[in-house]
Amino acid sequence: NGVILVTGPVGSGKTTTLYASLSRLNNGRDNIMTLEDPVEYGLPGISQTQMDHKVGLTFAATLRSILRQDPNVVMVGEIRDSETAEVAFEFASTGRLALSTLHTNSAAGAITRLR
């Protein structure tokens, strides 16, 4: 349980790391869901949702909708705003696991981005 943030600059393998982590966590018993923009790779046994900006929903609103389906693990492709970060951290505070990425050039930069 908790939050795992993979940080780094563009092209450093953050999404690949998340997908490898989800594949490892996928035991066939847990409800694992993702919210991505876009879905980059299909993962068997994992419910993946692609953001649809045409309908006017934000990442945070779509994430709240996904969380109503009671996942054990959720992956947000990228935390882009404080509201999405807040929803992900609230989810993790209930004893479940949230994974995401932050575009930063250093681990210290992640703390600044989350403020």
mmCIF file of N, CA and C in Angstrom:
data_model
loop_
_atom_site.group_PDB
_atom_site.id
_atom_site.type_symbol
_atom_site.label_atom_id
_atom_site.label_comp_id
_atom_site.label_asym_id
_atom_site.label_seq_id
_atom_site.Cartn_x
_atom_site.Cartn_y
_atom_site.Cartn_z
ATOM 1 N N ASN A 1 0.840 -1.181 0.000
ATOM 2 C CA ASN A 1 0.000 0.000 0.000
ATOM 3 C C ASN A 1 0.881 1.239 0.000
ATOM 4 N N GLY A 2 0.283 2.384 -0.286
ATOM 5 C CA GLY A 2 1.045 3.619 -0.331
ATOM 6 C C GLY A 2 1.077 4.196 -1.733
ATOM 7 N N VAL A 3 2.048 5.068 -1.962
ATOM 8 C CA VAL A 3 2.217 5.725 -3.257
ATOM 9 C C VAL A 3 3.631 5.470 -3.743
ATOM 10 N N ILE A 4 3.747 5.055 -4.992
ATOM 11 C CA ILE A 4 5.049 4.927 -5.639
ATOM 12 C C ILE A 4 5.072 5.925 -6.779
ATOM 13 N N LEU A 5 6.007 6.887 -6.713
ATOM 14 C CA LEU A 5 6.176 7.867 -7.776
ATOM 15 C C LEU A 5 7.481 7.588 -8.501
ATOM 16 N N VAL A 6 7.398 7.433 -9.803
ATOM 17 C CA VAL A 6 8.578 7.258 -10.641
ATOM 18 C C VAL A 6 8.850 8.621 -11.260
ATOM 19 N N THR A 7 10.013 9.185 -10.968
ATOM 20 C CA THR A 7 10.323 10.529 -11.442
ATOM 21 C C THR A 7 11.501 10.506 -12.399
ATOM 22 N N GLY A 8 11.553 11.523 -13.246
ATOM 23 C CA GLY A 8 12.657 11.650 -14.178
ATOM 24 C C GLY A 8 12.255 12.502 -15.358
ATOM 25 N N PRO A 9 13.225 12.839 -16.197
ATOM 26 C CA PRO A 9 12.921 13.655 -17.369
ATOM 27 C C PRO A 9 12.204 12.841 -18.447
ATOM 28 N N VAL A 10 11.683 13.535 -19.430
ATOM 29 C CA VAL A 10 11.012 12.893 -20.564
ATOM 30 C C VAL A 10 11.969 11.886 -21.204
ATOM 31 N N GLY A 11 11.461 10.696 -21.509
ATOM 32 C CA GLY A 11 12.249 9.679 -22.199
ATOM 33 C C GLY A 11 13.146 8.849 -21.304
ATOM 34 N N SER A 12 12.992 8.961 -19.989
ATOM 35 C CA SER A 12 13.886 8.244 -19.079
ATOM 36 C C SER A 12 13.375 6.865 -18.674
ATOM 37 N N GLY A 13 12.190 6.456 -19.169
ATOM 38 C CA GLY A 13 11.689 5.116 -18.883
ATOM 39 C C GLY A 13 10.688 5.037 -17.743
ATOM 40 N N LYS A 14 10.096 6.158 -17.390
ATOM 41 C CA LYS A 14 9.135 6.160 -16.275
ATOM 42 C C LYS A 14 7.936 5.258 -16.557
ATOM 43 N N THR A 15 7.334 5.412 -17.723
ATOM 44 C CA THR A 15 6.152 4.616 -18.065
ATOM 45 C C THR A 15 6.517 3.144 -18.196
ATOM 46 N N THR A 16 7.645 2.849 -18.785
ATOM 47 C CA THR A 16 8.105 1.462 -18.906
ATOM 48 C C THR A 16 8.273 0.840 -17.521
ATOM 49 N N THR A 17 8.812 1.606 -16.590
ATOM 50 C CA THR A 17 8.977 1.127 -15.217
ATOM 51 C C THR A 17 7.622 0.834 -14.572
ATOM 52 N N LEU A 18 6.652 1.733 -14.784
ATOM 53 C CA LEU A 18 5.312 1.502 -14.227
ATOM 54 C C LEU A 18 4.675 0.251 -14.819
ATOM 55 N N TYR A 19 4.777 0.081 -16.133
ATOM 56 C CA TYR A 19 4.182 -1.095 -16.773
ATOM 57 C C TYR A 19 4.833 -2.382 -16.262
ATOM 58 N N ALA A 20 6.146 -2.373 -16.086
ATOM 59 C CA ALA A 20 6.827 -3.556 -15.546
ATOM 60 C C ALA A 20 6.356 -3.833 -14.117
ATOM 61 N N SER A 21 6.174 -2.780 -13.337
ATOM 62 C CA SER A 21 5.690 -2.937 -11.962
ATOM 63 C C SER A 21 4.283 -3.512 -11.935
ATOM 64 N N LEU A 22 3.403 -2.989 -12.797
ATOM 65 C CA LEU A 22 2.029 -3.498 -12.850
ATOM 66 C C LEU A 22 1.999 -4.960 -13.284
ATOM 67 N N SER A 23 2.828 -5.310 -14.249
ATOM 68 C CA SER A 23 2.882 -6.709 -14.700
ATOM 69 C C SER A 23 3.293 -7.619 -13.554
ATOM 70 N N ARG A 24 4.225 -7.169 -12.750
ATOM 71 C CA ARG A 24 4.692 -7.955 -11.606
ATOM 72 C C ARG A 24 3.610 -8.061 -10.520
ATOM 73 N N LEU A 25 2.859 -6.980 -10.318
ATOM 74 C CA LEU A 25 1.799 -6.965 -9.301
ATOM 75 C C LEU A 25 0.559 -7.746 -9.720
ATOM 76 N N ASN A 26 0.393 -7.969 -11.008
ATOM 77 C CA ASN A 26 -0.823 -8.591 -11.539
ATOM 78 C C ASN A 26 -0.848 -10.083 -11.213
ATOM 79 N N ASN A 27 -1.504 -10.421 -10.105
ATOM 80 C CA ASN A 27 -1.561 -11.812 -9.653
ATOM 81 C C ASN A 27 -2.876 -12.501 -10.021
ATOM 82 N N GLY A 28 -3.758 -11.786 -10.723
ATOM 83 C CA GLY A 28 -5.033 -12.365 -11.122
ATOM 84 C C GLY A 28 -6.118 -12.259 -10.065
ATOM 85 N N ARG A 29 -5.753 -11.816 -8.859
ATOM 86 C CA ARG A 29 -6.735 -11.682 -7.777
ATOM 87 C C ARG A 29 -7.091 -10.226 -7.493
ATOM 88 N N ASP A 30 -6.157 -9.327 -7.715
ATOM 89 C CA ASP A 30 -6.384 -7.917 -7.405
ATOM 90 C C ASP A 30 -7.043 -7.200 -8.572
ATOM 91 N N ASN A 31 -7.833 -6.194 -8.243
ATOM 92 C CA ASN A 31 -8.456 -5.331 -9.239
ATOM 93 C C ASN A 31 -7.482 -4.188 -9.507
ATOM 94 N N ILE A 32 -6.776 -4.265 -10.637
ATOM 95 C CA ILE A 32 -5.780 -3.259 -11.003
ATOM 96 C C ILE A 32 -6.343 -2.432 -12.146
ATOM 97 N N MET A 33 -6.292 -1.099 -11.977
ATOM 98 C CA MET A 33 -6.842 -0.198 -12.987
ATOM 99 C C MET A 33 -5.838 0.908 -13.285
ATOM 100 N N THR A 34 -5.883 1.417 -14.524
ATOM 101 C CA THR A 34 -5.005 2.522 -14.894
ATOM 102 C C THR A 34 -5.807 3.658 -15.504
ATOM 103 N N LEU A 35 -5.233 4.851 -15.427
ATOM 104 C CA LEU A 35 -5.745 6.036 -16.106
ATOM 105 C C LEU A 35 -4.561 6.631 -16.852
ATOM 106 N N GLU A 36 -4.661 6.646 -18.188
ATOM 107 C CA GLU A 36 -3.509 7.032 -18.995
ATOM 108 C C GLU A 36 -3.895 8.005 -20.102
ATOM 109 N N ASP A 37 -2.916 8.743 -20.589
ATOM 110 C CA ASP A 37 -3.125 9.692 -21.677
ATOM 111 C C ASP A 37 -1.876 9.764 -22.547
ATOM 112 N N PRO A 38 -1.771 8.875 -23.527
ATOM 113 C CA PRO A 38 -2.660 7.780 -23.920
ATOM 114 C C PRO A 38 -2.220 6.462 -23.279
ATOM 115 N N VAL A 39 -3.021 5.406 -23.497
ATOM 116 C CA VAL A 39 -2.593 4.053 -23.135
ATOM 117 C C VAL A 39 -1.482 3.691 -24.112
ATOM 118 N N GLU A 40 -0.295 3.383 -23.587
ATOM 119 C CA GLU A 40 0.853 3.123 -24.456
ATOM 120 C C GLU A 40 1.049 1.646 -24.765
ATOM 121 N N TYR A 41 0.698 0.767 -23.826
ATOM 122 C CA TYR A 41 0.819 -0.676 -24.023
ATOM 123 C C TYR A 41 -0.394 -1.350 -23.394
ATOM 124 N N GLY A 42 -0.925 -2.366 -24.055
ATOM 125 C CA GLY A 42 -2.007 -3.148 -23.472
ATOM 126 C C GLY A 42 -1.457 -4.129 -22.458
ATOM 127 N N LEU A 43 -2.091 -4.211 -21.302
ATOM 128 C CA LEU A 43 -1.665 -5.128 -20.250
ATOM 129 C C LEU A 43 -2.792 -6.108 -19.956
ATOM 130 N N PRO A 44 -2.641 -7.383 -20.315
ATOM 131 C CA PRO A 44 -3.690 -8.375 -20.068
ATOM 132 C C PRO A 44 -4.033 -8.461 -18.581
ATOM 133 N N GLY A 45 -5.329 -8.528 -18.282
ATOM 134 C CA GLY A 45 -5.783 -8.681 -16.909
ATOM 135 C C GLY A 45 -5.853 -7.385 -16.121
ATOM 136 N N ILE A 46 -5.543 -6.263 -16.777
ATOM 137 C CA ILE A 46 -5.574 -4.956 -16.120
ATOM 138 C C ILE A 46 -6.544 -4.066 -16.879
ATOM 139 N N SER A 47 -7.429 -3.398 -16.156
ATOM 140 C CA SER A 47 -8.409 -2.504 -16.775
ATOM 141 C C SER A 47 -7.759 -1.145 -17.019
ATOM 142 N N GLN A 48 -7.560 -0.812 -18.300
ATOM 143 C CA GLN A 48 -6.887 0.429 -18.661
ATOM 144 C C GLN A 48 -7.886 1.419 -19.245
ATOM 145 N N THR A 49 -7.839 2.657 -18.755
ATOM 146 C CA THR A 49 -8.723 3.718 -19.222
ATOM 147 C C THR A 49 -7.883 4.816 -19.847
ATOM 148 N N GLN A 50 -8.273 5.225 -21.044
ATOM 149 C CA GLN A 50 -7.581 6.327 -21.709
ATOM 150 C C GLN A 50 -8.388 7.605 -21.519
ATOM 151 N N MET A 51 -7.714 8.683 -21.179
ATOM 152 C CA MET A 51 -8.377 9.982 -21.019
ATOM 153 C C MET A 51 -9.035 10.381 -22.333
ATOM 154 N N ASP A 52 -10.233 10.930 -22.239
ATOM 155 C CA ASP A 52 -10.940 11.457 -23.408
ATOM 156 C C ASP A 52 -11.226 12.928 -23.137
ATOM 157 N N HIS A 53 -10.358 13.786 -23.632
ATOM 158 C CA HIS A 53 -10.473 15.217 -23.363
ATOM 159 C C HIS A 53 -11.696 15.838 -24.034
ATOM 160 N N LYS A 54 -12.243 15.165 -25.036
ATOM 161 C CA LYS A 54 -13.399 15.707 -25.761
ATOM 162 C C LYS A 54 -14.633 15.833 -24.876
ATOM 163 N N VAL A 55 -14.748 14.982 -23.851
ATOM 164 C CA VAL A 55 -15.929 15.025 -22.981
ATOM 165 C C VAL A 55 -15.771 16.029 -21.842
ATOM 166 N N GLY A 56 -14.609 16.650 -21.743
ATOM 167 C CA GLY A 56 -14.411 17.716 -20.775
ATOM 168 C C GLY A 56 -14.096 17.292 -19.357
ATOM 169 N N LEU A 57 -13.739 16.036 -19.139
ATOM 170 C CA LEU A 57 -13.395 15.577 -17.795
ATOM 171 C C LEU A 57 -11.918 15.819 -17.509
ATOM 172 N N THR A 58 -11.615 16.136 -16.277
ATOM 173 C CA THR A 58 -10.233 16.301 -15.857
ATOM 174 C C THR A 58 -9.661 14.951 -15.432
ATOM 175 N N PHE A 59 -8.336 14.906 -15.272
ATOM 176 C CA PHE A 59 -7.701 13.699 -14.752
ATOM 177 C C PHE A 59 -8.279 13.352 -13.384
ATOM 178 N N ALA A 60 -8.420 14.346 -12.524
ATOM 179 C CA ALA A 60 -8.913 14.090 -11.164
ATOM 180 C C ALA A 60 -10.334 13.543 -11.180
ATOM 181 N N ALA A 61 -11.206 14.120 -12.001
ATOM 182 C CA ALA A 61 -12.600 13.653 -12.068
ATOM 183 C C ALA A 61 -12.673 12.232 -12.612
ATOM 184 N N THR A 62 -11.874 11.945 -13.635
ATOM 185 C CA THR A 62 -11.865 10.597 -14.205
ATOM 186 C C THR A 62 -11.293 9.602 -13.201
ATOM 187 N N LEU A 63 -10.259 10.002 -12.474
ATOM 188 C CA LEU A 63 -9.681 9.134 -11.448
ATOM 189 C C LEU A 63 -10.704 8.834 -10.357
ATOM 190 N N ARG A 64 -11.448 9.833 -9.927
ATOM 191 C CA ARG A 64 -12.498 9.592 -8.923
ATOM 192 C C ARG A 64 -13.507 8.561 -9.425
ATOM 193 N N SER A 65 -13.861 8.656 -10.698
ATOM 194 C CA SER A 65 -14.802 7.706 -11.293
ATOM 195 C C SER A 65 -14.236 6.289 -11.274
ATOM 196 N N ILE A 66 -12.975 6.157 -11.619
ATOM 197 C CA ILE A 66 -12.316 4.845 -11.614
ATOM 198 C C ILE A 66 -12.290 4.275 -10.196
ATOM 199 N N LEU A 67 -12.039 5.113 -9.217
ATOM 200 C CA LEU A 67 -11.923 4.642 -7.833
ATOM 201 C C LEU A 67 -13.242 4.123 -7.284
ATOM 202 N N ARG A 68 -14.348 4.519 -7.883
ATOM 203 C CA ARG A 68 -15.657 3.983 -7.469
ATOM 204 C C ARG A 68 -15.782 2.493 -7.805
ATOM 205 N N GLN A 69 -14.891 1.994 -8.664
ATOM 206 C CA GLN A 69 -14.912 0.580 -9.034
ATOM 207 C C GLN A 69 -14.066 -0.258 -8.075
ATOM 208 N N ASP A 70 -13.619 0.342 -6.987
ATOM 209 C CA ASP A 70 -12.935 -0.330 -5.882
ATOM 210 C C ASP A 70 -11.681 -1.104 -6.291
ATOM 211 N N PRO A 71 -10.734 -0.453 -6.995
ATOM 212 C CA PRO A 71 -9.492 -1.156 -7.319
ATOM 213 C C PRO A 71 -8.607 -1.324 -6.086
ATOM 214 N N ASN A 72 -7.757 -2.347 -6.111
ATOM 215 C CA ASN A 72 -6.741 -2.529 -5.075
ATOM 216 C C ASN A 72 -5.492 -1.721 -5.416
ATOM 217 N N VAL A 73 -5.254 -1.601 -6.726
ATOM 218 C CA VAL A 73 -4.080 -0.892 -7.241
ATOM 219 C C VAL A 73 -4.553 0.018 -8.359
ATOM 220 N N VAL A 74 -4.068 1.258 -8.363
ATOM 221 C CA VAL A 74 -4.379 2.169 -9.458
ATOM 222 C C VAL A 74 -3.079 2.816 -9.935
ATOM 223 N N MET A 75 -2.964 2.945 -11.251
ATOM 224 C CA MET A 75 -1.821 3.626 -11.844
ATOM 225 C C MET A 75 -2.336 4.819 -12.634
ATOM 226 N N VAL A 76 -1.818 5.997 -12.313
ATOM 227 C CA VAL A 76 -2.120 7.213 -13.059
ATOM 228 C C VAL A 76 -0.888 7.498 -13.902
ATOM 229 N N GLY A 77 -1.069 7.550 -15.214
ATOM 230 C CA GLY A 77 0.072 7.712 -16.113
ATOM 231 C C GLY A 77 0.987 8.863 -15.748
ATOM 232 N N GLU A 78 0.403 9.979 -15.317
ATOM 233 C CA GLU A 78 1.199 11.134 -14.904
ATOM 234 C C GLU A 78 0.351 12.016 -13.993
ATOM 235 N N ILE A 79 0.925 12.427 -12.890
ATOM 236 C CA ILE A 79 0.246 13.405 -12.036
ATOM 237 C C ILE A 79 0.582 14.777 -12.592
ATOM 238 N N ARG A 80 -0.446 15.452 -13.107
ATOM 239 C CA ARG A 80 -0.239 16.736 -13.781
ATOM 240 C C ARG A 80 -0.697 17.932 -12.970
ATOM 241 N N ASP A 81 -1.452 17.695 -11.898
ATOM 242 C CA ASP A 81 -1.960 18.820 -11.114
ATOM 243 C C ASP A 81 -2.163 18.390 -9.666
ATOM 244 N N SER A 82 -2.332 19.376 -8.802
ATOM 245 C CA SER A 82 -2.442 19.088 -7.367
ATOM 246 C C SER A 82 -3.715 18.321 -7.024
ATOM 247 N N GLU A 83 -4.793 18.552 -7.762
ATOM 248 C CA GLU A 83 -6.043 17.842 -7.473
ATOM 249 C C GLU A 83 -5.896 16.343 -7.735
ATOM 250 N N THR A 84 -5.248 15.983 -8.838
ATOM 251 C CA THR A 84 -5.015 14.568 -9.145
ATOM 252 C C THR A 84 -4.101 13.948 -8.092
ATOM 253 N N ALA A 85 -3.071 14.673 -7.683
ATOM 254 C CA ALA A 85 -2.174 14.176 -6.633
ATOM 255 C C ALA A 85 -2.948 13.930 -5.347
ATOM 256 N N GLU A 86 -3.822 14.857 -4.995
ATOM 257 C CA GLU A 86 -4.614 14.718 -3.770
ATOM 258 C C GLU A 86 -5.505 13.482 -3.822
ATOM 259 N N VAL A 87 -6.165 13.247 -4.954
ATOM 260 C CA VAL A 87 -7.037 12.072 -5.093
ATOM 261 C C VAL A 87 -6.210 10.790 -4.977
ATOM 262 N N ALA A 88 -5.041 10.751 -5.623
ATOM 263 C CA ALA A 88 -4.188 9.560 -5.575
ATOM 264 C C ALA A 88 -3.707 9.290 -4.150
ATOM 265 N N PHE A 89 -3.304 10.336 -3.434
ATOM 266 C CA PHE A 89 -2.831 10.158 -2.064
ATOM 267 C C PHE A 89 -3.966 9.760 -1.126
ATOM 268 N N GLU A 90 -5.152 10.303 -1.329
ATOM 269 C CA GLU A 90 -6.309 9.888 -0.522
ATOM 270 C C GLU A 90 -6.608 8.408 -0.741
ATOM 271 N N PHE A 91 -6.559 7.960 -2.003
ATOM 272 C CA PHE A 91 -6.775 6.548 -2.330
ATOM 273 C C PHE A 91 -5.765 5.683 -1.581
ATOM 274 N N ALA A 92 -4.494 6.067 -1.642
ATOM 275 C CA ALA A 92 -3.440 5.278 -1.002
ATOM 276 C C ALA A 92 -3.593 5.263 0.517
ATOM 277 N N SER A 93 -4.174 6.306 1.082
ATOM 278 C CA SER A 93 -4.328 6.359 2.541
ATOM 279 C C SER A 93 -5.357 5.358 3.057
ATOM 280 N N THR A 94 -6.087 4.705 2.146
ATOM 281 C CA THR A 94 -7.072 3.697 2.548
ATOM 282 C C THR A 94 -6.491 2.283 2.515
ATOM 283 N N GLY A 95 -5.155 2.184 2.443
ATOM 284 C CA GLY A 95 -4.513 0.879 2.485
ATOM 285 C C GLY A 95 -4.321 0.241 1.127
ATOM 286 N N ARG A 96 -4.440 1.035 0.077
ATOM 287 C CA ARG A 96 -4.248 0.506 -1.275
ATOM 288 C C ARG A 96 -3.032 1.165 -1.913
ATOM 289 N N LEU A 97 -2.694 0.724 -3.121
ATOM 290 C CA LEU A 97 -1.466 1.168 -3.779
ATOM 291 C C LEU A 97 -1.769 2.051 -4.977
ATOM 292 N N ALA A 98 -1.107 3.201 -5.037
ATOM 293 C CA ALA A 98 -1.187 4.103 -6.188
ATOM 294 C C ALA A 98 0.210 4.253 -6.775
ATOM 295 N N LEU A 99 0.289 4.185 -8.098
ATOM 296 C CA LEU A 99 1.552 4.388 -8.804
ATOM 297 C C LEU A 99 1.356 5.508 -9.817
ATOM 298 N N SER A 100 2.396 6.300 -10.028
ATOM 299 C CA SER A 100 2.306 7.357 -11.027
ATOM 300 C C SER A 100 3.696 7.853 -11.381
ATOM 301 N N THR A 101 3.726 8.811 -12.317
ATOM 302 C CA THR A 101 4.972 9.450 -12.710
ATOM 303 C C THR A 101 4.866 10.949 -12.496
ATOM 304 N N LEU A 102 6.030 11.554 -12.366
ATOM 305 C CA LEU A 102 6.163 13.009 -12.353
ATOM 306 C C LEU A 102 7.329 13.355 -13.264
ATOM 307 N N HIS A 103 7.132 14.327 -14.141
ATOM 308 C CA HIS A 103 8.233 14.795 -14.985
ATOM 309 C C HIS A 103 9.074 15.774 -14.177
ATOM 310 N N THR A 104 10.225 15.312 -13.733
ATOM 311 C CA THR A 104 11.166 16.147 -12.984
ATOM 312 C C THR A 104 12.574 15.768 -13.404
ATOM 313 N N ASN A 105 13.510 16.639 -13.108
ATOM 314 C CA ASN A 105 14.902 16.337 -13.421
ATOM 315 C C ASN A 105 15.653 15.756 -12.231
ATOM 316 N N SER A 106 14.991 15.711 -11.067
ATOM 317 C CA SER A 106 15.633 15.158 -9.876
ATOM 318 C C SER A 106 14.558 14.683 -8.903
ATOM 319 N N ALA A 107 14.971 13.862 -7.959
ATOM 320 C CA ALA A 107 14.033 13.404 -6.930
ATOM 321 C C ALA A 107 13.562 14.581 -6.086
ATOM 322 N N ALA A 108 14.448 15.515 -5.803
ATOM 323 C CA ALA A 108 14.065 16.701 -5.033
ATOM 324 C C ALA A 108 13.023 17.525 -5.786
ATOM 325 N N GLY A 109 13.102 17.520 -7.111
ATOM 326 C CA GLY A 109 12.129 18.248 -7.921
ATOM 327 C C GLY A 109 10.723 17.704 -7.764
ATOM 328 N N ALA A 110 10.602 16.436 -7.411
ATOM 329 C CA ALA A 110 9.276 15.834 -7.209
ATOM 330 C C ALA A 110 8.574 16.480 -6.021
ATOM 331 N N ILE A 111 9.321 16.770 -4.980
ATOM 332 C CA ILE A 111 8.726 17.401 -3.799
ATOM 333 C C ILE A 111 8.200 18.787 -4.155
ATOM 334 N N THR A 112 8.979 19.527 -4.912
ATOM 335 C CA THR A 112 8.550 20.859 -5.341
ATOM 336 C C THR A 112 7.296 20.780 -6.194
ATOM 337 N N ARG A 113 7.237 19.814 -7.103
ATOM 338 C CA ARG A 113 6.072 19.657 -7.984
ATOM 339 C C ARG A 113 4.813 19.291 -7.210
ATOM 340 N N LEU A 114 4.943 18.589 -6.107
ATOM 341 C CA LEU A 114 3.779 18.147 -5.340
ATOM 342 C C LEU A 114 3.216 19.224 -4.414
ATOM 343 N N ARG A 115 3.899 20.321 -4.272
ATOM 344 C CA ARG A 115 3.413 21.389 -3.375
ATOM 345 C C ARG A 115 2.286 22.147 -3.991
#
